[in-house]
Tab-separated table of C-alpha atoms in Angstrom:
chain	number	residue	atom	x	y	z
A	271	MET	CA	11.881	7.896	20.948
A	272	SER	CA	9.689	6.931	23.858
A	273	ILE	CA	8.251	3.448	24.219
A	274	PHE	CA	5.131	4.973	25.779
A	275	LYS	CA	3.855	6.133	22.380
A	276	TYR	CA	3.013	2.486	21.644
A	277	PHE	CA	0.637	2.414	24.611
A	278	LYS	CA	-1.623	5.154	23.227
A	279	MET	CA	-4.939	4.428	21.555
A	280	LYS	CA	-4.784	5.523	17.911
A	281	THR	CA	-7.775	6.221	15.667
A	282	ILE	CA	-7.402	4.797	12.166
A	283	HIS	CA	-9.629	5.682	9.197
A	284	MET	CA	-8.499	3.904	6.023
A	285	TYR	CA	-9.664	2.893	2.595
A	286	VAL	CA	-8.828	-0.637	1.459
A	287	TYR	CA	-8.487	-0.897	-2.321
A	288	HIS	CA	-8.045	-4.125	-4.254
A	289	ARG	CA	-7.363	-5.384	-7.737
A	290	ASP	CA	-7.783	-8.957	-8.949
A	291	THR	CA	-7.220	-8.541	-12.682
A	292	PRO	CA	-3.852	-7.903	-14.350
A	293	TYR	CA	-3.392	-5.307	-17.040
A	294	VAL	CA	-6.687	-3.495	-16.446
A	295	VAL	CA	-5.056	-0.171	-17.242
A	296	ASP	CA	-2.669	0.784	-19.990
A	297	LEU	CA	-0.022	2.718	-18.095
A	298	PRO	CA	3.487	3.082	-19.446
A	299	GLU	CA	6.324	1.273	-17.739
A	300	PRO	CA	8.152	3.598	-15.360
A	301	GLU	CA	10.680	5.636	-17.339
A	302	TYR	CA	13.298	5.108	-14.628
A	303	ALA	CA	14.959	1.797	-13.844
A	304	TYR	CA	13.896	0.213	-10.568
A	305	HIS	CA	15.467	-2.409	-8.380
A	306	ILE	CA	13.959	-4.910	-6.002
A	307	GLU	CA	15.097	-5.676	-2.466
A	308	HIS	CA	13.868	-8.587	-0.323
A	309	ASN	CA	14.196	-8.551	3.445
A	310	LYS	CA	14.052	-11.257	6.101
A	311	LYS	CA	10.444	-10.402	7.034
A	312	GLY	CA	9.255	-11.440	3.580
A	313	GLN	CA	8.762	-7.871	2.436
A	314	THR	CA	9.772	-6.754	-1.035
A	315	THR	CA	10.694	-3.145	-1.762
A	316	TYR	CA	10.652	-1.664	-5.254
A	317	ARG	CA	12.897	1.399	-5.437
A	318	ILE	CA	13.737	3.928	-8.128
A	319	GLU	CA	16.903	5.937	-7.549
A	320	LYS	CA	18.485	8.677	-9.595
A	321	GLU	CA	21.908	10.094	-8.797
A	322	GLY	CA	21.845	8.647	-5.282
A	323	CYS	CA	18.382	10.037	-4.474
A	324	THR	CA	15.324	7.838	-3.922
A	325	ILE	CA	12.675	8.989	-6.383
A	326	HIS	CA	10.075	6.376	-5.454
A	327	GLU	CA	9.693	3.452	-3.103
A	328	SER	CA	6.851	0.939	-2.589
A	329	THR	CA	6.884	-2.084	-0.298
A	330	VAL	CA	4.893	-5.295	-0.704
A	331	TYR	CA	3.830	-6.963	2.534
A	332	LYS	CA	2.868	-10.625	2.178
A	333	ARG	CA	0.408	-10.455	5.086
A	334	LEU	CA	-1.041	-7.634	7.148
A	335	HIS	CA	-2.909	-8.136	10.401
A	336	PHE	CA	-5.097	-5.133	9.461
A	337	LEU	CA	-6.716	-7.040	6.558
A	338	GLY	CA	-8.154	-9.508	9.067
A	339	ILE	CA	-10.709	-6.813	9.933
A	340	ILE	CA	-12.305	-7.391	6.500
A	341	ASN	CA	-11.629	-11.159	6.519
A	342	LYS	CA	-9.041	-10.927	3.746
A	343	GLN	CA	-5.383	-11.824	3.381
A	344	GLY	CA	-3.011	-11.231	0.559
A	345	PRO	CA	-0.152	-9.091	-0.590
A	346	THR	CA	-0.542	-5.430	0.237
A	347	ILE	CA	1.392	-2.588	-1.346
A	348	GLY	CA	2.171	0.121	1.168
A	349	ASN	CA	4.629	2.517	2.703
A	350	CYS	CA	4.824	4.240	-0.685
A	351	PHE	CA	6.841	7.400	-1.193
A	352	THR	CA	7.519	9.622	-4.179
A	353	HIS	CA	10.050	12.448	-3.900
A	354	ASN	CA	8.420	15.902	-4.064
A	355	ASP	CA	10.290	16.812	-7.271
A	356	TYR	CA	8.809	13.787	-9.081
A	357	ARG	CA	5.208	13.915	-7.882
A	358	GLY	CA	2.579	14.371	-10.570
A	359	HIS	CA	4.648	12.536	-13.203
A	360	GLY	CA	2.657	9.281	-13.019
A	361	ILE	CA	5.412	7.321	-11.269
A	362	TYR	CA	3.200	6.118	-8.401
A	363	PRO	CA	0.358	4.636	-10.503
A	364	ALA	CA	2.880	3.166	-12.972
A	365	MET	CA	4.743	1.406	-10.144
A	366	LEU	CA	1.491	0.193	-8.546
A	367	ASN	CA	0.453	-1.199	-11.918
A	368	LEU	CA	3.819	-2.864	-12.524
A	369	ILE	CA	3.981	-4.435	-9.042
A	370	THR	CA	0.357	-5.598	-9.166
A	371	ASN	CA	0.772	-7.196	-12.584
A	372	LYS	CA	3.895	-9.036	-11.353
A	373	LEU	CA	2.047	-10.355	-8.302
A	374	LEU	CA	-1.095	-11.383	-10.195
A	375	VAL	CA	0.660	-12.934	-13.204
A	376	GLU	CA	4.064	-14.184	-12.017
A	377	GLU	CA	3.160	-15.121	-8.428
A	378	GLN	CA	-0.465	-15.954	-9.311
A	379	VAL	CA	-1.963	-14.361	-6.204
A	380	PRO	CA	-5.765	-13.963	-6.359
A	381	GLU	CA	-5.810	-10.251	-5.448
A	382	VAL	CA	-3.610	-7.364	-4.346
A	383	PHE	CA	-4.495	-4.697	-1.778
A	384	VAL	CA	-3.501	-1.106	-1.097
A	385	ILE	CA	-4.433	0.583	2.184
A	386	VAL	CA	-4.518	4.378	2.305
A	387	ASP	CA	-5.619	7.061	4.760
A	388	VAL	CA	-8.981	8.510	3.722
A	389	HIS	CA	-7.486	12.022	3.704
A	390	ASN	CA	-4.577	11.206	1.350
A	391	THR	CA	-6.222	12.467	-1.845
A	392	PRO	CA	-3.097	12.409	-4.088
A	393	SER	CA	-2.425	8.741	-3.246
A	394	ILE	CA	-6.079	7.835	-3.739
A	395	LYS	CA	-5.986	9.352	-7.236
A	396	GLY	CA	-2.853	7.338	-8.087
A	397	ILE	CA	-4.355	4.120	-6.706
A	398	GLU	CA	-7.515	4.551	-8.768
A	399	LYS	CA	-5.489	5.466	-11.871
A	400	ALA	CA	-3.685	2.127	-11.445
A	401	GLY	CA	-6.999	0.287	-11.739
A	402	PHE	CA	-7.713	-0.431	-8.080
A	403	THR	CA	-11.283	-0.274	-6.815
A	404	LEU	CA	-12.478	0.574	-3.349
A	405	TYR	CA	-13.198	-2.614	-1.428
A	406	ALA	CA	-13.917	-1.266	2.071
A	407	THR	CA	-13.685	1.706	4.387
A	408	VAL	CA	-12.414	0.857	7.863
A	409	LYS	CA	-12.607	3.055	10.929
A	410	THR	CA	-11.145	1.568	14.088
A	411	LYS	CA	-9.006	2.258	17.110
A	412	ARG	CA	-5.677	0.490	17.556
A	413	PHE	CA	-4.057	-0.300	20.866
A	414	LEU	CA	-0.776	-2.193	20.498
A	415	PHE	CA	-1.727	-4.935	17.983
A	416	PHE	CA	-5.442	-4.920	18.770
A	417	TYR	CA	-8.153	-3.250	16.679
A	418	LEU	CA	-11.161	-2.101	18.692
A	419	ASN	CA	-14.550	-0.537	17.819
A	420	GLN	CA	-14.298	-1.619	14.205
A	421	GLU	CA	-16.624	-0.010	11.651
A	422	VAL	CA	-16.461	-1.505	8.162
A	423	HIS	CA	-18.362	-0.296	5.105
A	424	TYR	CA	-17.963	-2.263	1.869
A	425	GLY	CA	-17.844	-0.763	-1.618
A	426	ALA	CA	-17.912	2.855	-2.661
Protein backbone atom coordinates (compact mmCIF):
# COMPACT_ATOMS: atom_id res chain seq x y z
CA MET A 1 0.00 0.00 0.00
CA SER A 2 1.41 3.33 -1.05
CA ILE A 3 1.66 6.25 1.35
CA PHE A 4 0.95 8.61 -1.55
CA LYS A 5 -2.76 7.73 -1.51
CA TYR A 6 -3.05 9.82 1.67
CA PHE A 7 -1.88 12.90 -0.23
CA LYS A 8 -4.80 12.84 -2.68
CA MET A 9 -7.79 15.14 -2.36
CA LYS A 10 -10.91 13.06 -1.73
CA THR A 11 -14.50 14.20 -2.29
CA ILE A 12 -16.86 13.19 0.50
CA HIS A 13 -20.67 13.35 0.31
CA MET A 14 -22.29 12.04 3.50
CA TYR A 15 -25.50 12.08 5.45
CA VAL A 16 -25.24 12.63 9.20
CA TYR A 17 -28.10 10.99 11.11
CA HIS A 18 -28.76 11.40 14.81
CA ARG A 19 -30.98 10.07 17.55
CA ASP A 20 -31.45 11.61 20.99
CA THR A 21 -34.29 9.49 22.37
CA PRO A 22 -33.98 5.87 23.53
CA TYR A 23 -36.48 3.22 22.57
CA VAL A 24 -38.14 5.20 19.78
CA VAL A 25 -38.61 2.04 17.75
CA ASP A 26 -39.78 -1.38 18.80
CA LEU A 27 -37.22 -3.63 17.15
CA PRO A 28 -36.52 -7.10 18.47
CA GLU A 29 -33.23 -7.81 20.16
CA PRO A 30 -30.79 -9.41 17.72
CA GLU A 31 -31.48 -13.14 17.57
CA TYR A 32 -27.75 -13.88 17.68
CA ALA A 33 -25.52 -13.32 20.69
CA TYR A 34 -23.08 -10.44 20.36
CA HIS A 35 -19.90 -9.58 22.17
CA ILE A 36 -18.24 -6.27 22.86
CA GLU A 37 -14.58 -5.41 22.38
CA HIS A 38 -12.87 -2.22 23.61
CA ASN A 39 -9.62 -1.01 22.10
CA LYS A 40 -6.96 1.43 23.27
CA LYS A 41 -8.31 4.24 21.06
CA GLY A 42 -11.55 4.30 23.03
CA GLN A 43 -13.50 2.56 20.30
CA THR A 44 -16.03 -0.14 21.10
CA THR A 45 -16.89 -2.85 18.59
CA TYR A 46 -20.08 -4.90 18.77
CA ARG A 47 -19.67 -8.18 16.90
CA ILE A 48 -21.95 -11.10 16.11
CA GLU A 49 -20.20 -14.32 15.10
CA LYS A 50 -21.60 -17.66 14.08
CA GLU A 51 -19.42 -20.71 13.57
CA GLY A 52 -16.27 -18.59 13.32
CA CYS A 53 -17.76 -16.19 10.75
CA THR A 54 -18.48 -12.53 11.48
CA ILE A 55 -22.16 -11.96 10.72
CA HIS A 56 -22.24 -8.31 11.79
CA GLU A 57 -19.91 -5.70 13.20
CA SER A 58 -20.48 -2.07 14.28
CA THR A 59 -17.96 0.23 15.92
CA VAL A 60 -18.68 3.15 18.24
CA TYR A 61 -16.25 6.06 17.99
CA LYS A 62 -16.29 8.40 20.99
CA ARG A 63 -15.27 11.41 18.89
CA LEU A 64 -14.95 12.04 15.17
CA HIS A 65 -13.18 15.04 13.68
CA PHE A 66 -15.76 14.98 10.84
CA LEU A 67 -18.60 16.00 13.19
CA GLY A 68 -16.80 19.29 13.83
CA ILE A 69 -18.02 20.38 10.38
CA ILE A 70 -21.57 20.55 11.83
CA ASN A 71 -20.40 21.80 15.26
CA LYS A 72 -21.33 18.55 17.00
CA GLN A 73 -19.48 15.94 19.02
CA GLY A 74 -20.64 12.68 20.41
CA PRO A 75 -20.50 8.96 19.92
CA THR A 76 -20.80 7.87 16.32
CA ILE A 77 -21.65 4.38 15.13
CA GLY A 78 -19.75 3.49 11.99
CA ASN A 79 -17.68 1.03 10.04
CA CYS A 80 -20.71 -1.28 10.04
CA PHE A 81 -20.70 -4.55 8.15
CA THR A 82 -23.25 -7.32 7.70
CA HIS A 83 -22.26 -10.53 5.93
CA ASN A 84 -23.99 -10.94 2.54
CA ASP A 85 -25.80 -14.11 3.67
CA TYR A 86 -27.44 -12.23 6.57
CA ARG A 87 -28.42 -8.98 4.87
CA GLY A 88 -32.12 -8.19 4.81
CA HIS A 89 -32.78 -10.00 8.11
CA GLY A 90 -33.01 -6.82 10.22
CA ILE A 91 -29.69 -7.38 12.00
CA TYR A 92 -28.28 -3.93 11.16
CA PRO A 93 -31.21 -1.83 12.45
CA ALA A 94 -31.57 -4.10 15.51
CA MET A 95 -27.89 -3.62 16.40
CA LEU A 96 -28.07 0.15 15.79
CA ASN A 97 -31.09 0.29 18.07
CA LEU A 98 -29.44 -1.82 20.77
CA ILE A 99 -26.17 0.17 20.71
CA THR A 100 -27.97 3.52 20.66
CA ASN A 101 -30.21 2.59 23.59
CA LYS A 102 -27.14 1.49 25.59
CA LEU A 103 -25.36 4.77 24.89
CA LEU A 104 -28.38 6.98 25.61
CA VAL A 105 -29.57 5.14 28.73
CA GLU A 106 -26.51 3.51 30.33
CA GLU A 107 -23.87 6.09 29.36
CA GLN A 108 -26.36 8.99 29.35
CA VAL A 109 -24.95 10.65 26.24
CA PRO A 110 -27.20 13.40 24.81
CA GLU A 111 -27.26 12.05 21.24
CA VAL A 112 -25.78 9.39 18.97
CA PHE A 113 -24.72 9.85 15.34
CA VAL A 114 -24.38 7.64 12.28
CA ILE A 115 -22.55 8.88 9.18
CA VAL A 116 -23.29 7.21 5.85
CA ASP A 117 -22.44 7.79 2.19
CA VAL A 118 -25.39 9.34 0.37
CA HIS A 119 -25.35 6.50 -2.18
CA ASN A 120 -25.54 3.66 0.38
CA THR A 121 -29.30 3.10 0.14
CA PRO A 122 -29.45 -0.22 2.07
CA SER A 123 -27.63 1.31 5.06
CA ILE A 124 -29.80 4.42 4.94
CA LYS A 125 -32.93 2.25 5.13
CA GLY A 126 -31.52 0.39 8.16
CA ILE A 127 -30.52 3.64 9.89
CA GLU A 128 -33.99 5.11 9.42
CA LYS A 129 -35.64 1.85 10.55
CA ALA A 130 -33.62 2.17 13.78
CA GLY A 131 -35.25 5.53 14.47
CA PHE A 132 -32.49 7.88 13.35
CA THR A 133 -33.40 11.12 11.60
CA LEU A 134 -31.39 13.04 9.07
CA TYR A 135 -29.53 15.87 10.78
CA ALA A 136 -27.34 17.18 7.95
CA THR A 137 -25.94 16.52 4.50
CA VAL A 138 -22.24 17.29 4.16
CA LYS A 139 -20.30 17.62 0.94
CA THR A 140 -16.62 18.42 1.34
CA LYS A 141 -13.15 17.60 0.13
CA ARG A 142 -10.63 15.99 2.46
CA PHE A 143 -6.89 16.39 2.25
CA LEU A 144 -5.03 14.55 5.01
CA PHE A 145 -7.02 15.60 8.13
CA PHE A 146 -8.37 18.83 6.66
CA TYR A 147 -11.89 19.35 5.29
CA LEU A 148 -12.09 21.98 2.55
CA ASN A 149 -14.95 23.57 0.55
CA GLN A 150 -17.54 22.45 3.07
CA GLU A 151 -21.22 22.52 2.05
CA VAL A 152 -23.67 21.71 4.84
CA HIS A 153 -27.44 21.43 4.51
CA TYR A 154 -29.46 20.76 7.66
CA GLY A 155 -32.56 18.58 7.87
CA ALA A 156 -34.21 16.52 5.19
